[in-house]
């Protein structure tokens, strides 16, 4: 974040309202450079409030993992209980003073708050504690900025960061007025705060235009796969559930995988050949999290589009996590936000090697379709069962059947060839078209709706 506006202008940002030492969400912009020469971490104090009298430590533990993923060294954790957030400091006057005392005692560089703060609350807490304050959204954005590797990923992260930063510009004491030094041009001029807002707005428009071009390219590639009748399988799940490890196991790819939150960020597509299905595309997506910032969901819209257009979702679940049911619900909420709630999905319970008396197996629903598979991506136990479950689900998704058309049904024949789903064609002695069809179930339902006469041949 400290270098975001440096890409926009060469103006003297030392007097800027977006000075990195004050409001950057990047954790490495320390106010004490000499201190950080000896270590790559930021010394942080974590703040967490319990509301409604429920002291659930799981959210706090997850936030500590986020802080460690951002390379922050946790000095102490300060907790408190409130019925509702306070308007000025979020945590209350007494607790805010306790945090300020802890900053002095531990010589902390950073305060990490496991809640979403308003710009005023963050600014008030910074002034009281004389220390940078980063809320939950800012921490997640910082982790994404560290992990982005592809050009598209960097654009998406920068867009989300700028939207977050735009509401957090603060006025400095000096250097606000930018005056011209010529006759007729002297006066108050444009303040640096206004300049920063304008530059951020311009940069956001540039990034949105670039991402629109990327989205068009992704859409073209997606349409090409659809015309070639290549189904897409998308991996989704809570962060650190083992998606990238499973992706590497299925495709022999070399995607970075580690036991940390948001180990991988950039989406990856690989070919996967399945028996009775043929070539498919397996997509590895970014992990989901509770209260994922909406700016991130908006910025990653083109990437998450792969999920909404998938033929099957593999919902990877860490079955060793005591909060697995809550994690499943959190992922379902994000899928609903991006419009993928109706896409068929298969639950993949991963990490059974961390449980006792659990062996690889498949669970079936009332229609005798695979609904869940228990595996260990780390040891490859249950891989054959997973491939078999995917094959069954996609075999049901791909329809193969003969179709007979009269000579007068040329429009239907033309529509089938446009979909590239005709595998073989013969003409009978009566001039009828005898076709062998292979296409997706959704495309067939669209054809039936478009040409009602096809209902007589409905293979479903």
Short mmCIF file of C-alpha atoms in Angstrom, two decimals:
data_model
loop_
_atom_site.label_atom_id
_atom_site.label_comp_id
_atom_site.label_asym_id
_atom_site.label_seq_id
_atom_site.Cartn_x
_atom_site.Cartn_y
_atom_site.Cartn_z
CA UNK A 1 0.00 0.00 0.00
CA UNK A 2 2.91 2.32 0.66
CA UNK A 3 3.81 2.30 -3.00
CA UNK A 4 0.33 2.48 -4.49
CA UNK A 5 0.23 6.19 -5.07
CA UNK A 6 3.89 6.19 -6.08
CA UNK A 7 2.75 4.47 -9.24
CA UNK A 8 0.28 7.25 -9.91
CA UNK A 9 2.34 10.40 -9.53
CA UNK A 10 5.80 11.76 -8.86
CA UNK A 11 4.51 14.50 -6.59
CA UNK A 12 6.13 14.93 -3.20
CA UNK A 13 4.29 12.28 -1.18
CA UNK A 14 6.25 13.16 1.93
CA UNK A 15 3.60 15.82 2.48
CA UNK A 16 0.79 13.68 1.11
CA UNK A 17 -2.42 12.83 2.90
CA UNK A 18 -1.74 9.19 2.00
CA UNK A 19 1.58 9.05 3.80
CA UNK A 20 2.44 5.34 4.14
CA UNK A 21 3.68 5.59 7.69
CA UNK A 22 0.25 6.71 8.91
CA UNK A 23 -2.46 4.82 7.10
CA UNK A 24 -0.97 2.10 4.97
CA UNK A 25 -2.46 -1.34 5.46
CA UNK A 26 0.86 -2.92 4.56
CA UNK A 27 2.35 -4.42 7.68
CA UNK A 28 5.96 -3.76 6.68
CA UNK A 29 5.70 0.05 6.64
CA UNK A 30 7.17 0.50 10.10
CA UNK A 31 7.59 3.80 11.83
CA UNK A 32 10.87 2.57 13.33
CA UNK A 33 13.13 1.52 10.44
CA UNK A 34 16.13 0.82 12.66
CA UNK A 35 14.13 -1.67 14.68
CA UNK A 36 13.05 -3.59 11.61
CA UNK A 37 16.57 -3.91 10.24
CA UNK A 38 17.10 -6.82 12.66
CA UNK A 39 13.91 -8.76 11.95
CA UNK A 40 11.41 -9.28 9.13
CA UNK A 41 8.41 -9.28 11.43
CA UNK A 42 6.19 -6.57 12.86
CA UNK A 43 5.62 -6.62 16.61
CA UNK A 44 1.83 -6.67 16.97
CA UNK A 45 -0.81 -6.47 19.68
CA UNK A 46 -4.06 -8.26 18.88
CA UNK A 47 -7.38 -6.80 20.03
CA UNK A 48 -10.61 -8.80 20.09
CA UNK A 49 -14.06 -8.02 21.52
CA UNK A 50 -16.66 -10.57 22.59
CA UNK A 51 -20.25 -9.50 21.99
CA UNK A 52 -23.53 -10.78 23.48
CA UNK A 53 -21.69 -12.48 26.33
CA UNK A 54 -20.44 -15.35 24.13
CA UNK A 55 -16.72 -15.98 24.49
CA UNK A 56 -15.99 -18.04 21.37
CA UNK A 57 -12.22 -18.32 21.05
CA UNK A 58 -12.28 -19.93 17.59
CA UNK A 59 -12.57 -16.59 15.78
CA UNK A 60 -9.71 -15.21 17.86
CA UNK A 61 -7.50 -18.23 17.12
CA UNK A 62 -8.22 -17.89 13.41
CA UNK A 63 -7.28 -14.22 13.51
CA UNK A 64 -3.98 -15.09 15.18
CA UNK A 65 -3.27 -17.48 12.29
CA UNK A 66 -4.02 -14.63 9.88
CA UNK A 67 -1.55 -12.40 11.74
CA UNK A 68 1.15 -15.07 11.56
CA UNK A 69 0.44 -15.57 7.85
CA UNK A 70 1.12 -11.84 7.41
CA UNK A 71 4.48 -12.32 9.20
CA UNK A 72 3.50 -10.46 12.34
CA UNK A 73 4.93 -11.46 15.72
CA UNK A 74 2.19 -11.44 18.36
CA UNK A 75 3.33 -9.79 21.59
CA UNK A 76 0.08 -10.05 23.54
CA UNK A 77 -3.66 -10.46 23.05
CA UNK A 78 -6.12 -8.00 24.63
CA UNK A 79 -9.75 -9.06 24.86
CA UNK A 80 -12.87 -7.38 26.17
CA UNK A 81 -16.63 -7.80 26.33
CA UNK A 82 -19.21 -5.30 25.11
CA UNK A 83 -22.88 -5.30 24.24
CA UNK A 84 -22.21 -3.13 21.17
CA UNK A 85 -19.24 -1.32 19.57
CA UNK A 86 -18.39 2.14 20.86
CA UNK A 87 -18.58 4.92 18.30
CA UNK A 88 -15.22 6.53 19.07
CA UNK A 89 -12.77 3.69 19.72
CA UNK A 90 -14.94 0.61 19.03
CA UNK A 91 -13.61 -0.95 22.27
CA UNK A 92 -14.49 1.71 24.84
CA UNK A 93 -12.47 4.42 26.55
CA UNK A 94 -11.00 2.26 29.32
CA UNK A 95 -10.00 -0.59 27.00
CA UNK A 96 -8.50 1.88 24.52
CA UNK A 97 -6.29 3.30 27.28
CA UNK A 98 -5.30 -0.25 28.24
CA UNK A 99 -4.24 -0.87 24.64
CA UNK A 100 -2.22 2.37 24.64
CA UNK A 101 -0.41 1.29 27.82
CA UNK A 102 0.33 -2.13 26.27
CA UNK A 103 1.82 -0.46 23.19
CA UNK A 104 4.26 1.46 25.39
CA UNK A 105 5.02 -1.55 27.57
CA UNK A 106 5.76 -3.96 24.69
CA UNK A 107 7.06 -1.29 22.25
CA UNK A 108 4.67 -2.58 19.61
CA UNK A 109 4.73 -1.46 15.98
CA UNK A 110 1.18 -2.43 15.17
CA UNK A 111 -2.31 -2.96 16.59
CA UNK A 112 -4.36 -5.66 14.85
CA UNK A 113 -8.10 -5.48 15.53
CA UNK A 114 -10.19 -8.56 14.75
CA UNK A 115 -13.15 -6.46 13.63
CA UNK A 116 -14.04 -4.06 10.85
CA UNK A 117 -13.33 -0.52 12.01
CA UNK A 118 -14.70 2.66 10.55
CA UNK A 119 -12.08 5.16 9.33
CA UNK A 120 -12.86 7.42 12.32
CA UNK A 121 -12.45 4.60 14.84
CA UNK A 122 -9.10 3.54 13.37
CA UNK A 123 -7.89 7.17 13.29
CA UNK A 124 -8.96 7.82 16.90
CA UNK A 125 -7.27 4.65 18.13
CA UNK A 126 -4.09 5.53 16.21
CA UNK A 127 -4.00 9.00 17.78
CA UNK A 128 -4.49 7.67 21.30
CA UNK A 129 -1.96 4.83 21.05
CA UNK A 130 0.53 6.57 18.71
CA UNK A 131 0.72 3.32 16.77
CA UNK A 132 -0.59 2.05 13.43
CA UNK A 133 -3.95 0.27 13.56
CA UNK A 134 -4.99 -2.38 11.02
CA UNK A 135 -8.43 -3.96 11.14
CA UNK A 136 -9.49 -7.39 9.89
CA UNK A 137 -10.11 -6.23 6.32
CA UNK A 138 -6.77 -4.45 6.15
CA UNK A 139 -4.95 -7.57 7.38
CA UNK A 140 -6.60 -9.80 4.78
CA UNK A 141 -5.77 -7.29 2.04
CA UNK A 142 -2.14 -7.25 3.16
CA UNK A 143 -1.92 -11.06 2.99
CA UNK A 144 -3.42 -11.01 -0.50
CA UNK A 145 -0.89 -8.38 -1.55
CA UNK A 146 1.96 -10.60 -0.35
CA UNK A 147 0.65 -13.72 -2.12
CA UNK A 148 -0.40 -12.27 -5.50
CA UNK A 149 1.96 -13.47 -8.25
CA UNK A 150 0.12 -13.23 -11.57
CA UNK A 151 -0.59 -9.97 -13.39
CA UNK A 152 -4.34 -10.41 -12.90
CA UNK A 153 -3.94 -11.21 -9.21
CA UNK A 154 -1.86 -8.07 -8.62
CA UNK A 155 -4.44 -5.93 -10.41
CA UNK A 156 -7.26 -7.40 -8.33
CA UNK A 157 -5.44 -6.88 -5.06
CA UNK A 158 -4.45 -3.31 -5.93
CA UNK A 159 -8.06 -2.49 -6.83
CA UNK A 160 -9.33 -3.86 -3.52
CA UNK A 161 -6.60 -2.00 -1.61
CA UNK A 162 -7.39 1.31 -3.27
CA UNK A 163 -11.11 0.97 -2.55
CA UNK A 164 -10.21 0.28 1.07
CA UNK A 165 -7.76 3.20 1.16
CA UNK A 166 -10.11 5.71 -0.48
CA UNK A 167 -12.21 6.01 2.69
CA UNK A 168 -9.19 6.28 4.96
CA UNK A 169 -7.36 9.34 3.68
CA UNK A 170 -6.48 11.69 6.52
CA UNK A 171 -5.63 15.37 6.58
CA UNK A 172 -2.05 16.28 7.49
CA UNK A 173 -1.04 19.35 9.50
CA UNK A 174 1.14 20.91 6.81
CA UNK A 175 1.57 20.90 3.06
CA UNK A 176 -2.08 20.75 2.18
CA UNK A 177 -2.35 23.62 -0.29
CA UNK A 178 -0.75 23.16 -3.72
CA UNK A 179 -0.21 26.70 -5.07
CA UNK A 180 1.03 27.87 -8.45
CA UNK A 181 3.87 30.38 -8.38
CA UNK A 182 2.91 32.52 -11.37
CA UNK A 183 0.93 35.71 -11.90
CA UNK A 184 -2.78 35.01 -11.87
CA UNK A 185 -2.32 31.51 -10.49
CA UNK A 186 -1.66 32.24 -6.83
CA UNK A 187 -4.29 31.14 -4.36
CA UNK A 188 -5.39 28.25 -2.21
CA UNK A 189 -5.33 25.81 -5.14
CA UNK A 190 -6.06 22.12 -4.79
CA UNK A 191 -5.26 20.53 -1.46
CA UNK A 192 -3.08 17.43 -1.36
CA UNK A 193 -6.01 15.51 0.13
CA UNK A 194 -8.12 16.34 -2.91
CA UNK A 195 -5.22 15.44 -5.20
CA UNK A 196 -4.89 12.03 -3.57
CA UNK A 197 -8.61 11.36 -3.88
CA UNK A 198 -8.55 12.28 -7.55
CA UNK A 199 -5.48 10.12 -8.23
CA UNK A 200 -7.02 7.15 -6.45
CA UNK A 201 -10.23 7.57 -8.45
CA UNK A 202 -8.28 7.70 -11.72
CA UNK A 203 -6.25 4.61 -10.78
CA UNK A 204 -9.38 2.67 -9.78
CA UNK A 205 -10.92 3.42 -13.19
CA UNK A 206 -7.72 2.25 -14.91
CA UNK A 207 -7.65 -1.00 -12.94
CA UNK A 208 -11.33 -1.67 -13.59
CA UNK A 209 -10.79 -1.19 -17.34
CA UNK A 210 -7.83 -3.59 -17.31
CA UNK A 211 -9.77 -6.19 -15.34
CA UNK A 212 -12.68 -5.90 -17.77
CA UNK A 213 -10.29 -6.85 -20.58
CA UNK A 214 -9.04 -9.79 -18.52
CA UNK A 215 -12.63 -10.83 -17.84
CA UNK A 216 -13.40 -10.74 -21.59
CA UNK A 217 -10.39 -12.93 -22.28
CA UNK A 218 -11.44 -15.38 -19.57
CA UNK A 219 -14.95 -15.42 -21.00
CA UNK A 220 -13.61 -16.19 -24.50
CA UNK A 221 -11.54 -19.07 -23.13
CA UNK A 222 -14.56 -20.32 -21.21
CA UNK A 223 -16.75 -20.21 -24.33
CA UNK A 224 -14.09 -22.09 -26.28
CA UNK A 225 -14.10 -24.87 -23.67
CA UNK A 226 -17.89 -24.97 -23.70
CA UNK A 227 -17.97 -25.29 -27.49
CA UNK A 228 -15.46 -28.10 -27.24
CA UNK A 229 -17.76 -29.70 -24.63
CA UNK A 230 -15.03 -29.65 -21.96
CA UNK A 231 -16.57 -29.52 -18.46
CA UNK A 232 -14.88 -27.49 -15.71
CA UNK A 233 -14.39 -28.79 -12.17
CA UNK A 234 -13.75 -26.03 -9.64
CA UNK A 235 -12.13 -26.53 -6.23
CA UNK A 236 -13.70 -24.39 -3.52
CA UNK A 237 -13.46 -24.44 0.24
CA UNK A 238 -12.39 -22.69 3.38
CA UNK A 239 -8.83 -21.43 3.43
CA UNK A 240 -6.23 -24.02 4.48
CA UNK A 241 -8.60 -26.94 3.80
CA UNK A 242 -6.06 -28.58 1.43
CA UNK A 243 -7.34 -27.46 -1.99
CA UNK A 244 -3.91 -26.80 -3.52
CA UNK A 245 -2.52 -30.10 -2.17
CA UNK A 246 -5.45 -31.94 -3.74
CA UNK A 247 -5.01 -29.95 -6.97
CA UNK A 248 -1.35 -31.00 -7.17
CA UNK A 249 -2.29 -34.61 -6.47
CA UNK A 250 -4.93 -34.76 -9.22
CA UNK A 251 -3.02 -32.88 -11.93
CA UNK A 252 0.68 -33.37 -10.99
CA UNK A 253 0.95 -29.58 -10.95
CA UNK A 254 3.46 -27.65 -8.88
CA UNK A 255 1.15 -25.16 -7.20
CA UNK A 256 2.51 -23.77 -3.93
CA UNK A 257 0.86 -25.44 -0.95
CA UNK A 258 1.57 -24.81 2.74
CA UNK A 259 -0.10 -25.15 6.12
CA UNK A 260 -1.11 -21.50 6.33
CA UNK A 261 -4.08 -19.30 5.51
CA UNK A 262 -4.26 -18.09 1.88
CA UNK A 263 -1.09 -19.99 0.90
CA UNK A 264 -2.15 -19.63 -2.74
CA UNK A 265 -4.05 -16.75 -4.29
CA UNK A 266 -3.77 -16.86 -8.08
CA UNK A 267 -6.25 -19.17 -9.87
CA UNK A 268 -4.74 -22.09 -11.79
CA UNK A 269 -6.30 -24.24 -14.53
CA UNK A 270 -5.03 -27.70 -15.54
CA UNK A 271 -6.32 -30.49 -17.76
CA UNK A 272 -7.60 -33.66 -16.12
CA UNK A 273 -8.56 -36.83 -18.01
CA UNK A 274 -11.35 -38.96 -16.54
CA UNK A 275 -12.66 -42.34 -17.59
CA UNK A 276 -15.95 -42.20 -19.54
CA UNK A 277 -15.84 -38.39 -19.42
CA UNK A 278 -12.69 -37.48 -21.33
CA UNK A 279 -10.83 -34.22 -20.93
CA UNK A 280 -11.93 -31.87 -18.16
CA UNK A 281 -10.52 -28.65 -16.70
CA UNK A 282 -9.69 -28.50 -13.00
CA UNK A 283 -9.62 -24.99 -11.49
CA UNK A 284 -7.98 -24.11 -8.17
CA UNK A 285 -9.52 -20.99 -6.63
CA UNK A 286 -8.74 -18.72 -3.71
CA UNK A 287 -9.80 -19.96 -0.29
CA UNK A 288 -12.83 -18.44 1.40
CA UNK A 289 -13.02 -16.96 4.89
CA UNK A 290 -15.68 -15.68 7.28
CA UNK A 291 -16.49 -12.03 6.71
CA UNK A 292 -14.45 -11.90 3.50
CA UNK A 293 -14.17 -8.20 2.51
CA UNK A 294 -16.71 -7.27 -0.15
CA UNK A 295 -14.05 -5.28 -2.01
CA UNK A 296 -12.15 -8.53 -2.50
CA UNK A 297 -15.23 -10.38 -3.76
CA UNK A 298 -15.87 -7.52 -6.19
CA UNK A 299 -12.24 -7.37 -7.36
CA UNK A 300 -12.02 -11.15 -7.86
CA UNK A 301 -15.31 -11.33 -9.75
CA UNK A 302 -13.73 -12.44 -13.03
CA UNK A 303 -11.71 -15.12 -11.26
CA UNK A 304 -14.69 -16.41 -9.30
CA UNK A 305 -16.67 -16.55 -12.55
CA UNK A 306 -14.90 -19.88 -13.18
CA UNK A 307 -16.78 -21.17 -10.15
CA UNK A 308 -20.21 -19.97 -11.32
CA UNK A 309 -19.72 -21.54 -14.77
CA UNK A 310 -18.35 -24.88 -13.49
CA UNK A 311 -20.03 -28.21 -14.19
CA UNK A 312 -19.14 -29.47 -10.71
CA UNK A 313 -17.80 -27.91 -7.51
CA UNK A 314 -15.47 -29.92 -5.30
CA UNK A 315 -16.11 -28.41 -1.87
CA UNK A 316 -12.97 -29.35 0.09
CA UNK A 317 -13.51 -29.52 3.87
CA UNK A 318 -10.93 -29.95 6.61
CA UNK A 319 -12.70 -32.73 8.52
CA UNK A 320 -10.17 -32.47 11.37
CA UNK A 321 -11.28 -28.89 12.08
CA UNK A 322 -13.78 -28.77 14.98
CA UNK A 323 -15.56 -25.90 13.20
CA UNK A 324 -16.01 -27.78 9.92
CA UNK A 325 -19.79 -27.29 9.87
CA UNK A 326 -19.41 -23.53 10.37
CA UNK A 327 -16.73 -23.45 7.67
CA UNK A 328 -19.07 -25.22 5.25
CA UNK A 329 -21.78 -22.64 5.98
CA UNK A 330 -19.30 -19.77 5.47
CA UNK A 331 -18.30 -21.16 2.05
CA UNK A 332 -21.96 -21.62 1.08
CA UNK A 333 -22.61 -17.97 1.94
CA UNK A 334 -19.79 -16.80 -0.33
CA UNK A 335 -21.00 -19.11 -3.12
CA UNK A 336 -24.44 -17.54 -2.79
CA UNK A 337 -22.94 -14.03 -2.97
CA UNK A 338 -21.19 -14.81 -6.28
CA UNK A 339 -24.25 -16.60 -7.73
CA UNK A 340 -22.90 -20.17 -7.62
CA UNK A 341 -25.41 -21.62 -5.14
CA UNK A 342 -27.12 -23.77 -7.81
CA UNK A 343 -23.97 -25.34 -9.24
CA UNK A 344 -23.79 -29.10 -8.46
CA UNK A 345 -21.24 -29.85 -5.75
CA UNK A 346 -19.46 -32.79 -4.20
CA UNK A 347 -18.19 -32.57 -0.61
CA UNK A 348 -14.59 -33.73 -0.22
CA UNK A 349 -13.70 -34.33 3.43
CA UNK A 350 -9.91 -34.00 3.49
CA UNK A 351 -7.26 -34.74 6.16
CA UNK A 352 -8.77 -38.01 7.44
CA UNK A 353 -5.20 -39.01 8.31
CA UNK A 354 -5.51 -36.65 11.28
CA UNK A 355 -8.54 -38.56 12.65
CA UNK A 356 -8.84 -41.98 14.21
CA UNK A 357 -10.99 -44.80 12.84
CA UNK A 358 -11.87 -42.92 9.63
CA UNK A 359 -11.14 -44.70 6.36
CA UNK A 360 -11.60 -43.51 2.76
CA UNK A 361 -15.17 -44.04 1.61
CA UNK A 362 -18.00 -42.51 -0.45
CA UNK A 363 -21.34 -41.36 0.91
CA UNK A 364 -24.42 -41.47 -1.36
CA UNK A 365 -27.63 -39.45 -1.36
CA UNK A 366 -31.20 -40.68 -1.76
CA UNK A 367 -30.74 -40.77 -5.56
CA UNK A 368 -27.70 -43.05 -5.15
CA UNK A 369 -25.43 -40.27 -6.36
CA UNK A 370 -22.08 -39.60 -4.62
CA UNK A 371 -22.57 -36.70 -2.19
CA UNK A 372 -19.35 -36.84 -0.13
CA UNK A 373 -15.92 -38.48 -0.31
CA UNK A 374 -13.50 -38.97 2.60
CA UNK A 375 -9.84 -38.75 1.55
CA UNK A 376 -6.37 -37.59 2.57
CA UNK A 377 -4.72 -35.44 -0.09
CA UNK A 378 -1.46 -35.51 1.85
CA UNK A 379 -1.10 -39.31 1.69
CA UNK A 380 -3.23 -39.85 -1.45
CA UNK A 381 -5.59 -42.20 0.45
CA UNK A 382 -8.97 -42.35 -1.24
CA UNK A 383 -7.84 -40.75 -4.52
CA UNK A 384 -9.36 -43.52 -6.65
CA UNK A 385 -12.65 -43.14 -4.78
CA UNK A 386 -12.67 -39.40 -5.47
CA UNK A 387 -12.02 -39.92 -9.18
CA UNK A 388 -14.81 -42.48 -9.31
CA UNK A 389 -17.23 -40.08 -7.57
CA UNK A 390 -16.32 -37.27 -9.99
CA UNK A 391 -16.76 -39.64 -12.95
CA UNK A 392 -20.24 -40.67 -11.78
CA UNK A 393 -21.30 -37.08 -11.19
CA UNK A 394 -20.00 -35.87 -14.56
CA UNK A 395 -21.32 -38.90 -16.43
CA UNK A 396 -24.73 -37.86 -15.19
CA UNK A 397 -23.89 -34.31 -16.32
CA UNK A 398 -22.88 -35.39 -19.87
CA UNK A 399 -25.68 -36.86 -21.99
CA UNK A 400 -25.01 -39.33 -24.80
CA UNK A 401 -27.92 -40.57 -26.93
CA UNK A 402 -29.10 -41.08 -30.54
CA UNK A 403 -31.40 -38.52 -32.13
CA UNK A 404 -33.52 -38.81 -35.25
CA UNK A 405 -34.57 -35.68 -37.14
CA UNK A 406 -36.83 -35.31 -40.14
CA UNK A 407 -35.62 -33.40 -43.24
CA UNK A 408 -37.83 -30.47 -42.20
CA UNK A 409 -36.03 -30.05 -38.86
CA UNK A 410 -32.95 -28.42 -40.31
CA UNK A 411 -32.98 -25.62 -37.70
CA UNK A 412 -32.56 -28.14 -34.88
CA UNK A 413 -29.75 -29.88 -36.77
CA UNK A 414 -28.02 -26.51 -37.30
CA UNK A 415 -28.34 -25.63 -33.58
CA UNK A 416 -26.76 -28.98 -32.64
CA UNK A 417 -23.81 -28.37 -34.94
CA UNK A 418 -23.38 -24.89 -33.46
CA UNK A 419 -22.98 -26.53 -30.05
CA UNK A 420 -20.39 -28.92 -31.56
CA UNK A 421 -22.17 -31.88 -29.94
CA UNK A 422 -22.71 -34.12 -33.00
CA UNK A 423 -20.30 -37.06 -32.81
CA UNK A 424 -21.65 -38.95 -35.80
CA UNK A 425 -24.30 -38.44 -38.51
CA UNK A 426 -25.95 -40.72 -41.03
CA UNK A 427 -28.84 -40.22 -43.45
CA UNK A 428 -31.52 -42.91 -43.70
CA UNK A 429 -33.11 -44.09 -46.92
CA UNK A 430 -36.03 -41.79 -46.13
CA UNK A 431 -33.81 -38.72 -45.85
CA UNK A 432 -33.89 -38.57 -42.04
CA UNK A 433 -30.87 -37.41 -40.05
CA UNK A 434 -29.60 -40.08 -37.63
CA UNK A 435 -27.35 -38.28 -35.13
CA UNK A 436 -25.20 -39.42 -32.21
CA UNK A 437 -25.31 -36.60 -29.65
CA UNK A 438 -23.01 -35.86 -26.71
CA UNK A 439 -23.61 -32.61 -24.77
CA UNK A 440 -24.09 -31.14 -21.32
CA UNK A 441 -27.41 -31.61 -19.58
CA UNK A 442 -27.91 -27.85 -19.17
CA UNK A 443 -27.41 -27.26 -22.90
CA UNK A 444 -29.90 -30.02 -23.73
CA UNK A 445 -32.52 -28.46 -21.45
CA UNK A 446 -32.01 -25.13 -23.22
CA UNK A 447 -32.54 -26.86 -26.59
CA UNK A 448 -35.73 -28.55 -25.37
CA UNK A 449 -37.04 -25.19 -24.22
CA UNK A 450 -36.11 -23.66 -27.59
CA UNK A 451 -37.47 -26.57 -29.68
CA UNK A 452 -40.39 -28.26 -27.84
CA UNK A 453 -40.51 -31.12 -30.38
CA UNK A 454 -37.28 -32.47 -28.85
CA UNK A 455 -39.20 -33.38 -25.68
CA UNK A 456 -40.12 -36.69 -27.35
CA UNK A 457 -36.41 -37.62 -27.43
CA UNK A 458 -35.64 -36.40 -23.90
CA UNK A 459 -33.03 -38.81 -22.43
CA UNK A 460 -33.25 -37.35 -18.91
#
